[in-house]
C-alpha cells in the first residue's frame, strides 16, 4: 500500500512539473523579454517598432495556456514576430520562411510553434546571408513537419541546452503525449531542430 501511494505521488509530481514547464514555455513565447529589451535599447528601434510590438502583445494578451487557435493565426503571428526581431537586431537578420499548410482553420495550441524560432533568434547566428534563419513548415492532414535551422553559434557550447528547448519539450508532452518527435541535429556549420507532430 505504501509503495502504491508513493508511486501515485511521484507520478503526480512528474505531471505537475511537466505542466509547470509547459506553462513557462507558453509565457516565454507570449512575452519575449529579450525582444522587449532590444526594442527599448536598439539604435535601430523607432516609434513604428514600439507600436508594432504593442499591438502584437495586445493581440496575445487575451490568450491562456490551454487556448487553441487556427493554424493561419499561428503562422501570421510568427511572421510578425520574426519581422519585429529583424527590425531591431543590431545586425541584419537573414531569414527564409516556407509554409505549406493544407488547412489554415485546423486548430493548434496558441504559440506552439514559437519556441523553436525563439531559440534560433536568441541563441542562433543569422547574420550571414548564406546561413539565414530557416523556418519550414509542412502540414498535411493531421501530420506536421516543422524545421528551424540557423548557422551554428560558436560562442555557445550547445544551443540545444537552454530553457526554450527544455520547456518546449514539456509543452509538447503536455499537449500531445507521445504523438511527437523532436530531433536536434548540429554540425560544424548548422544547428537544426525538427518537430514531427500528429495533431488530433
GROMACS .gro file of C-alpha atoms in nm:
model
  200
    1UNK     CA    1   0.000   0.000   0.000
    2UNK     CA    2   0.282   0.244   0.090
    3UNK     CA    3   0.458   0.165  -0.240
    4UNK     CA    4   0.137   0.229  -0.434
    5UNK     CA    5   0.078   0.565  -0.263
    6UNK     CA    6   0.440   0.666  -0.323
    7UNK     CA    7   0.415   0.575  -0.688
    8UNK     CA    8   0.097   0.780  -0.730
    9UNK     CA    9   0.263   1.076  -0.554
   10UNK     CA   10   0.573   1.058  -0.777
   11UNK     CA   11   0.364   1.034  -1.093
   12UNK     CA   12   0.156   1.329  -0.977
   13UNK     CA   13   0.468   1.536  -0.911
   14UNK     CA   14   0.608   1.447  -1.252
   15UNK     CA   15   0.287   1.558  -1.422
   16UNK     CA   16   0.284   1.880  -1.222
   17UNK     CA   17   0.642   1.950  -1.327
   18UNK     CA   18   0.562   1.887  -1.693
   19UNK     CA   19   0.263   2.123  -1.677
   20UNK     CA   20   0.466   2.393  -1.499
   21UNK     CA   21   0.743   2.376  -1.759
   22UNK     CA   22   0.483   2.374  -2.038
   23UNK     CA   23   0.322   2.688  -1.896
   24UNK     CA   24   0.662   2.858  -1.878
   25UNK     CA   25   0.721   2.776  -2.244
   26UNK     CA   26   0.392   2.944  -2.332
   27UNK     CA   27   0.465   3.250  -2.117
   28UNK     CA   28   0.814   3.297  -2.265
   29UNK     CA   29   0.660   3.283  -2.612
   30UNK     CA   30   0.379   3.521  -2.517
   31UNK     CA   31   0.601   3.790  -2.367
   32UNK     CA   32   0.954   3.771  -2.507
   33UNK     CA   33   1.161   3.984  -2.266
   34UNK     CA   34   1.467   3.964  -2.492
   35UNK     CA   35   1.272   4.123  -2.778
   36UNK     CA   36   1.137   4.391  -2.544
   37UNK     CA   37   1.490   4.483  -2.434
   38UNK     CA   38   1.605   4.500  -2.795
   39UNK     CA   39   1.320   4.733  -2.889
   40UNK     CA   40   1.395   4.962  -2.594
   41UNK     CA   41   1.774   4.968  -2.641
   42UNK     CA   42   1.838   4.920  -3.011
   43UNK     CA   43   1.968   5.216  -3.210
   44UNK     CA   44   1.760   5.080  -3.500
   45UNK     CA   45   1.442   5.095  -3.294
   46UNK     CA   46   1.178   5.356  -3.374
   47UNK     CA   47   0.823   5.452  -3.289
   48UNK     CA   48   0.696   5.213  -3.555
   49UNK     CA   49   0.869   4.912  -3.394
   50UNK     CA   50   0.742   5.008  -3.049
   51UNK     CA   51   0.387   5.047  -3.177
   52UNK     CA   52   0.402   4.717  -3.367
   53UNK     CA   53   0.522   4.532  -3.060
   54UNK     CA   54   0.247   4.694  -2.854
   55UNK     CA   55  -0.019   4.576  -3.098
   56UNK     CA   56   0.138   4.231  -3.110
   57UNK     CA   57   0.145   4.196  -2.730
   58UNK     CA   58  -0.209   4.328  -2.704
   59UNK     CA   59  -0.326   4.065  -2.953
   60UNK     CA   60  -0.167   3.788  -2.746
   61UNK     CA   61  -0.265   3.923  -2.403
   62UNK     CA   62  -0.607   3.761  -2.400
   63UNK     CA   63  -0.482   3.407  -2.463
   64UNK     CA   64  -0.418   3.148  -2.194
   65UNK     CA   65  -0.202   2.839  -2.180
   66UNK     CA   66  -0.480   2.594  -2.271
   67UNK     CA   67  -0.620   2.801  -2.561
   68UNK     CA   68  -0.613   2.691  -2.923
   69UNK     CA   69  -0.640   2.890  -3.243
   70UNK     CA   70  -0.627   2.831  -3.620
   71UNK     CA   71  -0.304   2.746  -3.799
   72UNK     CA   72  -0.347   3.064  -4.001
   73UNK     CA   73  -0.334   3.278  -3.686
   74UNK     CA   74  -0.022   3.099  -3.562
   75UNK     CA   75   0.156   3.149  -3.896
   76UNK     CA   76   0.066   3.517  -3.933
   77UNK     CA   77   0.175   3.587  -3.574
   78UNK     CA   78   0.503   3.404  -3.632
   79UNK     CA   79   0.568   3.623  -3.937
   80UNK     CA   80   0.507   3.941  -3.735
   81UNK     CA   81   0.735   3.812  -3.458
   82UNK     CA   82   1.027   3.745  -3.694
   83UNK     CA   83   0.983   4.084  -3.865
   84UNK     CA   84   0.994   4.259  -3.527
   85UNK     CA   85   1.326   4.092  -3.449
   86UNK     CA   86   1.467   4.181  -3.790
   87UNK     CA   87   1.378   4.548  -3.735
   88UNK     CA   88   1.564   4.591  -3.405
   89UNK     CA   89   1.854   4.343  -3.403
   90UNK     CA   90   2.192   4.526  -3.400
   91UNK     CA   91   2.299   4.330  -3.710
   92UNK     CA   92   2.095   4.235  -4.012
   93UNK     CA   93   1.900   3.912  -3.975
   94UNK     CA   94   1.863   3.695  -4.281
   95UNK     CA   95   1.565   3.465  -4.278
   96UNK     CA   96   1.378   3.235  -4.510
   97UNK     CA   97   1.025   3.115  -4.439
   98UNK     CA   98   0.831   2.838  -4.613
   99UNK     CA   99   0.481   2.745  -4.504
  100UNK     CA  100   0.281   2.472  -4.675
  101UNK     CA  101  -0.041   2.416  -4.480
  102UNK     CA  102  -0.341   2.238  -4.627
  103UNK     CA  103  -0.594   2.361  -4.369
  104UNK     CA  104  -0.548   2.705  -4.214
  105UNK     CA  105  -0.857   2.657  -3.998
  106UNK     CA  106  -0.723   2.349  -3.815
  107UNK     CA  107  -0.663   2.447  -3.453
  108UNK     CA  108  -0.339   2.406  -3.259
  109UNK     CA  109  -0.226   2.530  -2.915
  110UNK     CA  110  -0.154   2.903  -2.919
  111UNK     CA  111   0.216   2.988  -2.985
  112UNK     CA  112   0.321   2.622  -3.001
  113UNK     CA  113   0.550   2.695  -3.299
  114UNK     CA  114   0.726   2.991  -3.137
  115UNK     CA  115   0.992   2.836  -2.905
  116UNK     CA  116   1.194   2.679  -3.187
  117UNK     CA  117   1.210   3.016  -3.365
  118UNK     CA  118   1.290   3.193  -3.037
  119UNK     CA  119   1.583   2.961  -2.987
  120UNK     CA  120   1.706   3.032  -3.339
  121UNK     CA  121   1.675   3.410  -3.296
  122UNK     CA  122   1.811   3.445  -2.943
  123UNK     CA  123   2.076   3.173  -2.936
  124UNK     CA  124   2.145   3.121  -3.305
  125UNK     CA  125   2.356   3.310  -3.555
  126UNK     CA  126   2.166   3.453  -3.850
  127UNK     CA  127   2.369   3.749  -3.978
  128UNK     CA  128   2.531   3.564  -4.270
  129UNK     CA  129   2.335   3.569  -4.593
  130UNK     CA  130   2.448   3.214  -4.677
  131UNK     CA  131   2.314   3.086  -4.343
  132UNK     CA  132   1.978   3.253  -4.275
  133UNK     CA  133   1.731   3.152  -4.009
  134UNK     CA  134   1.526   2.896  -4.199
  135UNK     CA  135   1.172   2.819  -4.090
  136UNK     CA  136   0.999   2.543  -4.283
  137UNK     CA  137   0.655   2.409  -4.200
  138UNK     CA  138   0.456   2.144  -4.383
  139UNK     CA  139   0.116   2.039  -4.252
  140UNK     CA  140  -0.097   1.788  -4.436
  141UNK     CA  141  -0.398   1.608  -4.294
  142UNK     CA  142  -0.307   1.582  -3.926
  143UNK     CA  143   0.070   1.547  -3.969
  144UNK     CA  144   0.319   1.831  -3.920
  145UNK     CA  145   0.685   1.853  -4.015
  146UNK     CA  146   0.840   2.169  -3.875
  147UNK     CA  147   1.208   2.263  -3.912
  148UNK     CA  148   1.403   2.561  -3.780
  149UNK     CA  149   1.773   2.599  -3.854
  150UNK     CA  150   2.047   2.858  -3.818
  151UNK     CA  151   2.421   2.896  -3.851
  152UNK     CA  152   2.594   2.740  -3.552
  153UNK     CA  153   2.675   2.994  -3.282
  154UNK     CA  154   3.035   2.909  -3.193
  155UNK     CA  155   3.009   3.114  -2.874
  156UNK     CA  156   2.776   2.850  -2.732
  157UNK     CA  157   2.881   2.502  -2.626
  158UNK     CA  158   2.538   2.361  -2.710
  159UNK     CA  159   2.249   2.563  -2.850
  160UNK     CA  160   2.006   2.287  -2.751
  161UNK     CA  161   2.089   2.325  -2.382
  162UNK     CA  162   1.856   2.608  -2.282
  163UNK     CA  163   1.509   2.687  -2.147
  164UNK     CA  164   1.348   2.730  -2.490
  165UNK     CA  165   1.413   2.369  -2.583
  166UNK     CA  166   1.368   2.201  -2.243
  167UNK     CA  167   1.043   2.380  -2.163
  168UNK     CA  168   0.918   2.331  -2.517
  169UNK     CA  169   0.964   1.952  -2.492
  170UNK     CA  170   0.748   1.953  -2.180
  171UNK     CA  171   0.482   2.161  -2.353
  172UNK     CA  172   0.475   1.916  -2.642
  173UNK     CA  173   0.442   1.627  -2.400
  174UNK     CA  174   0.163   1.804  -2.211
  175UNK     CA  175  -0.044   1.878  -2.522
  176UNK     CA  176   0.039   1.580  -2.743
  177UNK     CA  177   0.157   1.298  -2.516
  178UNK     CA  178   0.357   1.055  -2.728
  179UNK     CA  179   0.239   1.191  -3.065
  180UNK     CA  180   0.554   1.391  -3.137
  181UNK     CA  181   0.922   1.353  -3.204
  182UNK     CA  182   1.173   1.635  -3.151
  183UNK     CA  183   1.500   1.582  -3.336
  184UNK     CA  184   1.807   1.801  -3.281
  185UNK     CA  185   2.099   1.796  -3.524
  186UNK     CA  186   2.417   2.001  -3.509
  187UNK     CA  187   2.741   2.001  -3.705
  188UNK     CA  188   3.023   2.250  -3.759
  189UNK     CA  189   2.802   2.474  -3.974
  190UNK     CA  190   2.436   2.420  -3.896
  191UNK     CA  191   2.207   2.378  -3.596
  192UNK     CA  192   1.864   2.235  -3.678
  193UNK     CA  193   1.559   2.133  -3.478
  194UNK     CA  194   1.291   1.921  -3.645
  195UNK     CA  195   0.949   1.857  -3.496
  196UNK     CA  196   0.736   1.567  -3.622
  197UNK     CA  197   0.389   1.608  -3.480
  198UNK     CA  198   0.049   1.447  -3.508
  199UNK     CA  199  -0.243   1.680  -3.442
  200UNK     CA  200  -0.576   1.526  -3.341
   0.00000   0.00000   0.00000
